[in-house]
């Protein structure tokens, strides 16, 4: 069960940053990444 907690701790920030980047990208199409 501990491995899932570690996996969550690693993956959650990644998905969080990607989600924010995707949201900002949709909001401001001028920013080209």
mmCIF file of C-alpha atoms in Angstrom:
data_model
loop_
_atom_site.group_PDB
_atom_site.id
_atom_site.type_symbol
_atom_site.label_atom_id
_atom_site.label_comp_id
_atom_site.label_asym_id
_atom_site.label_seq_id
_atom_site.Cartn_x
_atom_site.Cartn_y
_atom_site.Cartn_z
ATOM 1 C CA UNK A 1 0.000 0.000 0.000
ATOM 2 C CA UNK A 2 2.983 2.286 0.629
ATOM 3 C CA UNK A 3 4.024 2.204 -3.021
ATOM 4 C CA UNK A 4 0.729 3.779 -4.072
ATOM 5 C CA UNK A 5 1.278 6.658 -1.674
ATOM 6 C CA UNK A 6 4.745 7.261 -3.113
ATOM 7 C CA UNK A 7 3.356 7.034 -6.646
ATOM 8 C CA UNK A 8 0.637 9.538 -5.777
ATOM 9 C CA UNK A 9 3.167 11.905 -4.211
ATOM 10 C CA UNK A 10 5.229 11.796 -7.401
ATOM 11 C CA UNK A 11 2.434 11.902 -9.967
ATOM 12 C CA UNK A 12 0.088 14.411 -8.356
ATOM 13 C CA UNK A 13 2.395 17.458 -8.704
ATOM 14 C CA UNK A 14 3.160 16.453 -12.285
ATOM 15 C CA UNK A 15 -0.524 16.273 -13.227
ATOM 16 C CA UNK A 16 -1.124 19.502 -11.286
ATOM 17 C CA UNK A 17 1.522 21.406 -13.257
ATOM 18 C CA UNK A 18 0.395 19.901 -16.561
ATOM 19 C CA UNK A 19 -3.217 20.775 -15.761
ATOM 20 C CA UNK A 20 -2.335 24.374 -14.939
ATOM 21 C CA UNK A 21 -0.208 24.657 -18.080
ATOM 22 C CA UNK A 22 -3.033 23.238 -20.186
ATOM 23 C CA UNK A 23 -5.575 25.586 -18.585
ATOM 24 C CA UNK A 24 -3.375 28.641 -19.119
ATOM 25 C CA UNK A 25 -2.641 27.502 -22.670
ATOM 26 C CA UNK A 26 -6.362 27.347 -23.446
ATOM 27 C CA UNK A 27 -6.990 30.687 -21.747
ATOM 28 C CA UNK A 28 -4.112 32.466 -23.516
ATOM 29 C CA UNK A 29 -3.617 31.029 -27.015
ATOM 30 C CA UNK A 30 -0.881 33.618 -27.577
ATOM 31 C CA UNK A 31 1.529 31.641 -25.395
ATOM 32 C CA UNK A 32 3.144 29.032 -27.628
ATOM 33 C CA UNK A 33 4.914 26.179 -25.863
#
